[in-house]
PDB file of C-alpha atoms in Angstrom:
ATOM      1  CA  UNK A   1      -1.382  36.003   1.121  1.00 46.00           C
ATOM      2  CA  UNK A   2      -0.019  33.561  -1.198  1.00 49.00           C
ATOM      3  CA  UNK A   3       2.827  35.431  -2.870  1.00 55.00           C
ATOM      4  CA  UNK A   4       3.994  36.848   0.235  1.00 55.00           C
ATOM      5  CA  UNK A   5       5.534  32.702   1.029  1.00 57.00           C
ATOM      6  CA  UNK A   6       7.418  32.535  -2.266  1.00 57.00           C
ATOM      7  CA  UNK A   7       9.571  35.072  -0.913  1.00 63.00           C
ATOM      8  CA  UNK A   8       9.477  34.052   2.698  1.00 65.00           C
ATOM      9  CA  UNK A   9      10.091  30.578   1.847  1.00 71.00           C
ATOM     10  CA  UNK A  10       7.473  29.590   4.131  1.00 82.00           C
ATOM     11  CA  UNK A  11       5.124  26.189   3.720  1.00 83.00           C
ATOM     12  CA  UNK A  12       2.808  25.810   6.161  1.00 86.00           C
ATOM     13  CA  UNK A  13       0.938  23.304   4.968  1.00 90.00           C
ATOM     14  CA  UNK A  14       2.313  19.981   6.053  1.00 90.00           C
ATOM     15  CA  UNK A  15       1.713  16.470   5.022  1.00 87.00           C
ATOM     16  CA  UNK A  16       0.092  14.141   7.780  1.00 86.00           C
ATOM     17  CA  UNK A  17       1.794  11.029   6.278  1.00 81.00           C
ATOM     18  CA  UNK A  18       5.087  11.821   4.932  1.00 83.00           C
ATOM     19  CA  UNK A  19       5.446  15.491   6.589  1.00 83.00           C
ATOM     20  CA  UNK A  20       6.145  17.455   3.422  1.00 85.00           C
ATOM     21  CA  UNK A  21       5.858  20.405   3.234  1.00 88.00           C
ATOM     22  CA  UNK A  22       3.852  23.257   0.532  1.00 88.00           C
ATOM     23  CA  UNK A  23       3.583  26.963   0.166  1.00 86.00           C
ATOM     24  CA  UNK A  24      -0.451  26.647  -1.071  1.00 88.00           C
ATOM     25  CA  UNK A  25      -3.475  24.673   0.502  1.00 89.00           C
ATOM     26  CA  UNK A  26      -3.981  23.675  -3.175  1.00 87.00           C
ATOM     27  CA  UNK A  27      -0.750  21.994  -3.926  1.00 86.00           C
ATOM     28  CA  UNK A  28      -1.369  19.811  -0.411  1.00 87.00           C
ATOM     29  CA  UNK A  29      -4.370  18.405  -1.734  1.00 86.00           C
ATOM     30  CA  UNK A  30      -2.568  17.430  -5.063  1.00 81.00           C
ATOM     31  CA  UNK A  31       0.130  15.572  -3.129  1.00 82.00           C
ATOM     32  CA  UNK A  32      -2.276  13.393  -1.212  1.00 83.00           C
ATOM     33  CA  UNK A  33      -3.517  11.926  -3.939  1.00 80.00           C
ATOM     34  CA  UNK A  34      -0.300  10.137  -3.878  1.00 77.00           C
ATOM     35  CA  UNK A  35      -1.293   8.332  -0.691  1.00 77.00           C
ATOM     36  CA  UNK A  36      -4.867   8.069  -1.132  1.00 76.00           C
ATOM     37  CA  UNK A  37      -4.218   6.898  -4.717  1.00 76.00           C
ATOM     38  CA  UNK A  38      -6.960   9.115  -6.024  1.00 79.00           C
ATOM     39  CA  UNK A  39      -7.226   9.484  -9.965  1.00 84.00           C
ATOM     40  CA  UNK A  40      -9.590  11.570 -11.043  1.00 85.00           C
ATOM     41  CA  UNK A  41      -8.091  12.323 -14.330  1.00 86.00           C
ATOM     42  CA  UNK A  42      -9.082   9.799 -16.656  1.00 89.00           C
ATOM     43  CA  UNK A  43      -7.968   9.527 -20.189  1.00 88.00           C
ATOM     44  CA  UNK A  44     -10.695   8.063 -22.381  1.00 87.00           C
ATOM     45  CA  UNK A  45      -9.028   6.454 -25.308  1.00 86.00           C
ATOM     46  CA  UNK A  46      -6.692   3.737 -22.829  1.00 82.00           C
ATOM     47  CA  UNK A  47      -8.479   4.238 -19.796  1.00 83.00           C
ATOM     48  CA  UNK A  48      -5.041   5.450 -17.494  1.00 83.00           C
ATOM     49  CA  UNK A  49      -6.090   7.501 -14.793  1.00 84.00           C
ATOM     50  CA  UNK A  50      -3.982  10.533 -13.497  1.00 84.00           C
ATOM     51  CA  UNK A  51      -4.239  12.177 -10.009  1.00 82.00           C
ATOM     52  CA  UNK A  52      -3.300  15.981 -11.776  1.00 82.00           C
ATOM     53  CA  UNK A  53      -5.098  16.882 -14.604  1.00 86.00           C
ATOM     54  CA  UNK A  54      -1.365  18.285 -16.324  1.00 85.00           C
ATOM     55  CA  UNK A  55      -0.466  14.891 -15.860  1.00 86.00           C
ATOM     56  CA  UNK A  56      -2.982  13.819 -17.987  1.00 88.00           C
ATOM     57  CA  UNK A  57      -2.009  16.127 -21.030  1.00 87.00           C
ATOM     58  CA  UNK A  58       1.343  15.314 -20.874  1.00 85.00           C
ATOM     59  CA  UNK A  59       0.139  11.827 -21.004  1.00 87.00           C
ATOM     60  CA  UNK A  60      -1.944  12.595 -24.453  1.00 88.00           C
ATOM     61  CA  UNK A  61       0.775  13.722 -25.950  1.00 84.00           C
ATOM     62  CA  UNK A  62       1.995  10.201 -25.631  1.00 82.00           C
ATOM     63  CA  UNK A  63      -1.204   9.181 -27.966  1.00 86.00           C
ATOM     64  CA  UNK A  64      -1.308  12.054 -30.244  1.00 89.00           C
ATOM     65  CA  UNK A  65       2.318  11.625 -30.961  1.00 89.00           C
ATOM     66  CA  UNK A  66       3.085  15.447 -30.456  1.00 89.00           C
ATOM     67  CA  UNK A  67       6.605  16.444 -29.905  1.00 91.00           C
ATOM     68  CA  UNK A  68       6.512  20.666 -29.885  1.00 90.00           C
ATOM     69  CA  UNK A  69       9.618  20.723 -28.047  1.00 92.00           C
ATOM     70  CA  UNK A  70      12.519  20.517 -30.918  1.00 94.00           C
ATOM     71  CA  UNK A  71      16.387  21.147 -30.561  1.00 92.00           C
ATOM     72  CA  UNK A  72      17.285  22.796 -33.952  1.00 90.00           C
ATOM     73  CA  UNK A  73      20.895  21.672 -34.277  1.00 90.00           C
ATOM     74  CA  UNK A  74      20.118  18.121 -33.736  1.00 93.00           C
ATOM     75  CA  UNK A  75      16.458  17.665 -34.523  1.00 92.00           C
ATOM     76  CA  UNK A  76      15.814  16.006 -31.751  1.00 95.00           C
ATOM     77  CA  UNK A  77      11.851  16.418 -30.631  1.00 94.00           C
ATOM     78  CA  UNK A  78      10.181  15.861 -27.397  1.00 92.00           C
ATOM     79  CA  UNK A  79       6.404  15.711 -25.705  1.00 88.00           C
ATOM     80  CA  UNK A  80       7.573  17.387 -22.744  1.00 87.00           C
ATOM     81  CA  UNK A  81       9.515  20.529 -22.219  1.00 89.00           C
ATOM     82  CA  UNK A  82      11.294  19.163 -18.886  1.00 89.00           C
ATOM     83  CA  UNK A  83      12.489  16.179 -21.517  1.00 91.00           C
ATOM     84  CA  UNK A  84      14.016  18.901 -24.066  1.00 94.00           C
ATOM     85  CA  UNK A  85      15.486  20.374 -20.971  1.00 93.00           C
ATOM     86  CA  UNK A  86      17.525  17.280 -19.946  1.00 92.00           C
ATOM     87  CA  UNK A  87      18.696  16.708 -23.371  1.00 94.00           C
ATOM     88  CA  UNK A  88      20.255  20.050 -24.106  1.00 95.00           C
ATOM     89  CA  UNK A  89      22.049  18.889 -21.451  1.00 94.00           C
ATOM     90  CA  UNK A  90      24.030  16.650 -23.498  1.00 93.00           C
ATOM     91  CA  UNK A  91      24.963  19.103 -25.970  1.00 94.00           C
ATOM     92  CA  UNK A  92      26.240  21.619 -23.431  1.00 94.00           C
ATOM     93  CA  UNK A  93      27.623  19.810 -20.932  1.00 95.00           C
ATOM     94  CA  UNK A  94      25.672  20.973 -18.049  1.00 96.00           C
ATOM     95  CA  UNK A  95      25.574  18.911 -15.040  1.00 96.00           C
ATOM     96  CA  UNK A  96      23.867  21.239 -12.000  1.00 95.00           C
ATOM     97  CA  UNK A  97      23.351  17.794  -9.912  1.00 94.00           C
ATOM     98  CA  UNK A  98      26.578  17.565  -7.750  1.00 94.00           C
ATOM     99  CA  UNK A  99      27.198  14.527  -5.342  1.00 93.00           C
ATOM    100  CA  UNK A 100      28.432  16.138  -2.130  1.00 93.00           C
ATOM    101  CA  UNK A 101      30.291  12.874  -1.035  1.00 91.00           C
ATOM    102  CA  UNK A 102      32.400  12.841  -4.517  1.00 94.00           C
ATOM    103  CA  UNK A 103      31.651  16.033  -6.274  1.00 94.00           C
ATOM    104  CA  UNK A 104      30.992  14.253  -9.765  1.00 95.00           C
ATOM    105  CA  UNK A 105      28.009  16.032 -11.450  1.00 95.00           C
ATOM    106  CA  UNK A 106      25.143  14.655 -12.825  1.00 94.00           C
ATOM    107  CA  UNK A 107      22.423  15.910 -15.621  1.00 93.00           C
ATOM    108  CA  UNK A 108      19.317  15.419 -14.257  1.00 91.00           C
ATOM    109  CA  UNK A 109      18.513  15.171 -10.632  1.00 89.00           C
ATOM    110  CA  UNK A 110      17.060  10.771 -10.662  1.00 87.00           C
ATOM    111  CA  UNK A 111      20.692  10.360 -11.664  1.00 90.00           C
ATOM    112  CA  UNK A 112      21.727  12.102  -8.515  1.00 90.00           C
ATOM    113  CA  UNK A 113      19.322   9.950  -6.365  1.00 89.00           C
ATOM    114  CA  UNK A 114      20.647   6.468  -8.559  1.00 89.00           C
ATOM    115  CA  UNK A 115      23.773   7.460  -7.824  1.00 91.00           C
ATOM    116  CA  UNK A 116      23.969   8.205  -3.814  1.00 91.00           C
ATOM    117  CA  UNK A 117      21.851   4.585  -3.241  1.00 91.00           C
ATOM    118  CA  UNK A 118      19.373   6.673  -1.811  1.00 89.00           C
ATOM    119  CA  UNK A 119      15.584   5.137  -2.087  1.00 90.00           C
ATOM    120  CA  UNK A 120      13.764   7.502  -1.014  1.00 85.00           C
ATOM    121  CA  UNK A 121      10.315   6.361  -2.402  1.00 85.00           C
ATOM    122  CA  UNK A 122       8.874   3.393   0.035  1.00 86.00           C
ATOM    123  CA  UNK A 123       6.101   0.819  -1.032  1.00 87.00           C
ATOM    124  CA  UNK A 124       3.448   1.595   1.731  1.00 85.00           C
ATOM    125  CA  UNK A 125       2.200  -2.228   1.693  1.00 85.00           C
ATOM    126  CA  UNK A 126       5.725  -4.234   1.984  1.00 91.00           C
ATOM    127  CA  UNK A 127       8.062  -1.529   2.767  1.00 90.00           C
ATOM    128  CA  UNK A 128      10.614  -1.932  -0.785  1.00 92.00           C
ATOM    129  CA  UNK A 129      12.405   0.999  -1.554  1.00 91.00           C
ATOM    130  CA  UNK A 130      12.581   2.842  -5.077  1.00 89.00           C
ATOM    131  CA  UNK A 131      14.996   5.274  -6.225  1.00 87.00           C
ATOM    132  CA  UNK A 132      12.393   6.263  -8.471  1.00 84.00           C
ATOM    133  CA  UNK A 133       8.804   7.345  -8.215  1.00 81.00           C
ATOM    134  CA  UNK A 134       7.408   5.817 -11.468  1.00 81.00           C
ATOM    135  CA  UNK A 135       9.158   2.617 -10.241  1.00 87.00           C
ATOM    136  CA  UNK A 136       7.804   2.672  -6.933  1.00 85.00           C
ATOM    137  CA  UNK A 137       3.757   3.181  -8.049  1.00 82.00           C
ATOM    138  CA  UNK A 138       4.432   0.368 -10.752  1.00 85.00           C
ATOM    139  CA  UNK A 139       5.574  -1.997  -7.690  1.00 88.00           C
ATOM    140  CA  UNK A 140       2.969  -1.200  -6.115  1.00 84.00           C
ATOM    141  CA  UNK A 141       0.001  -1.978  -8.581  1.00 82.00           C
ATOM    142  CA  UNK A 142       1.685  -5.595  -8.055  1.00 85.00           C
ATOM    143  CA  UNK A 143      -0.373  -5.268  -4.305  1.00 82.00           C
ATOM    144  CA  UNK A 144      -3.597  -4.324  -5.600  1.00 75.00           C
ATOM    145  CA  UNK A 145      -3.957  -6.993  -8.214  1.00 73.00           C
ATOM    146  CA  UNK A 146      -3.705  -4.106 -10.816  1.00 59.00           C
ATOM    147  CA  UNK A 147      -2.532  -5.422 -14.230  1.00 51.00           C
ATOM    148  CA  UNK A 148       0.729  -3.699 -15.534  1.00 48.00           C
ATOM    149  CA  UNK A 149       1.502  -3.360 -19.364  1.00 48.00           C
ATOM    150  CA  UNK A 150       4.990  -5.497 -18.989  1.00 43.00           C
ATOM    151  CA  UNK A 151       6.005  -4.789 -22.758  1.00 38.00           C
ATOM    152  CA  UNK A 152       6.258  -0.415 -21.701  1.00 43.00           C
ATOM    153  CA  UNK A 153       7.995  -1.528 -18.505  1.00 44.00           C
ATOM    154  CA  UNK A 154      11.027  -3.784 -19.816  1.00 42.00           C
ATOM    155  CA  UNK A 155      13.386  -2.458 -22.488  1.00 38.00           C
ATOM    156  CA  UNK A 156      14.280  -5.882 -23.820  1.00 39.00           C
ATOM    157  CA  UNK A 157      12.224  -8.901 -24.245  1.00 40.00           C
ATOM    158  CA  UNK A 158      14.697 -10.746 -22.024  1.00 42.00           C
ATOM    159  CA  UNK A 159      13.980  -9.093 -19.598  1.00 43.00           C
ATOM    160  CA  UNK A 160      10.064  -9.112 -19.805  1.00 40.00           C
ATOM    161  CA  UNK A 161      10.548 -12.994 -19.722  1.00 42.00           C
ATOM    162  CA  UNK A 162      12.458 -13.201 -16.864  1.00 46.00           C
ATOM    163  CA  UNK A 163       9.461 -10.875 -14.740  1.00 44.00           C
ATOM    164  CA  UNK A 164       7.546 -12.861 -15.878  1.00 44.00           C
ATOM    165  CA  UNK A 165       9.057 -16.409 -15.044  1.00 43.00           C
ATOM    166  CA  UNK A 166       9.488 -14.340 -11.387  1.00 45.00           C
ATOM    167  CA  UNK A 167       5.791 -13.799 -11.143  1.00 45.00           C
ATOM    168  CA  UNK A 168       4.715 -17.596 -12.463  1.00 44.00           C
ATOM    169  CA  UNK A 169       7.595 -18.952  -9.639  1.00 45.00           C
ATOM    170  CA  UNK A 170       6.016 -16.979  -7.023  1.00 47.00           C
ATOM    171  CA  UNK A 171       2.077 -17.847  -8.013  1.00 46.00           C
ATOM    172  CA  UNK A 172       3.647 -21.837  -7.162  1.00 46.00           C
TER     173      UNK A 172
END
């Protein structure tokens, strides 16, 4: 029954809280964990939970320090294969994501979404938007008390002060 809606296109199984849509009962269930929050996919050594278990081995790779996917011109190496993917990019000039208000392309499809303004990724408890999903779920650990690694989230120390100095005004 199930290959029959890859060609049809069809997804009958629709969210009750966001109303998207999937081909497969299974892949339903994966996406509410994203509203329910639940993790069952727990990585031992650090204790980060996952709510797909491929989520959690691309997130060992982080750990082990594996990087299978290599570029052979440029030596460039990579834990994921999506990652290798978005840098070839760069070396061939590819740009598939097209705005359809200006027609400039774009390498990966986040750029896209930067790009347009769009936000399509909502904070459930205050109603913020995100362009981005990793964004949005770190944002939201900020509701539930959860503590977030600042040093992995801030590319310059500058700018792990300043959150911070944010956080210490607000506690005041």
């Amino acid at each position: 029954m199930r290959h029959p809606r890859i060609h049809t296109k069809e997804n009958p199984y629709e969210c009750n809280q966001c109303g998207r849509a999937f081909r497969g009962s299974s892949n339903l269930i994966l996406h509410q964990r994203i509203h329910s929050g639940g993790k069952p996919y727990v990585y031992n050594e650090c204790a980060k939970a996952f709510g797909q278990s491929s989520d959690l081995i691309i997130h060992h790779s982080i750990h082990s320090g594996e990087k299978p996917y290599e570029r052979n011109d440029c030596g460039k190496a990579f834990s994921q294969s999506s990652h290798l993917v978005n840098h070839q990019r760069i070396h061939t000039g590819e740009k598939p994501y097209e705005c359809s208000e200006c027609g400039i392309g774009l390498r990966q499809s986040s750029l896209l979404i930067q790009h347009s303004g769009e936000k399509p990724y909502k904070c459930p408890e205050c109603g913020k938007a995100f362009s981005g999903c990793t964004v949005s779920l770190k944002h939201q650990r900020l509701h539930i008390g959860e503590n977030l690694e600042y040093e992995k989230a801030f590319s310059s120390d500058s700018e792990l002060n300043g959150q911070e100095t944010i956080h210490k005004e607000k506690k005041s």
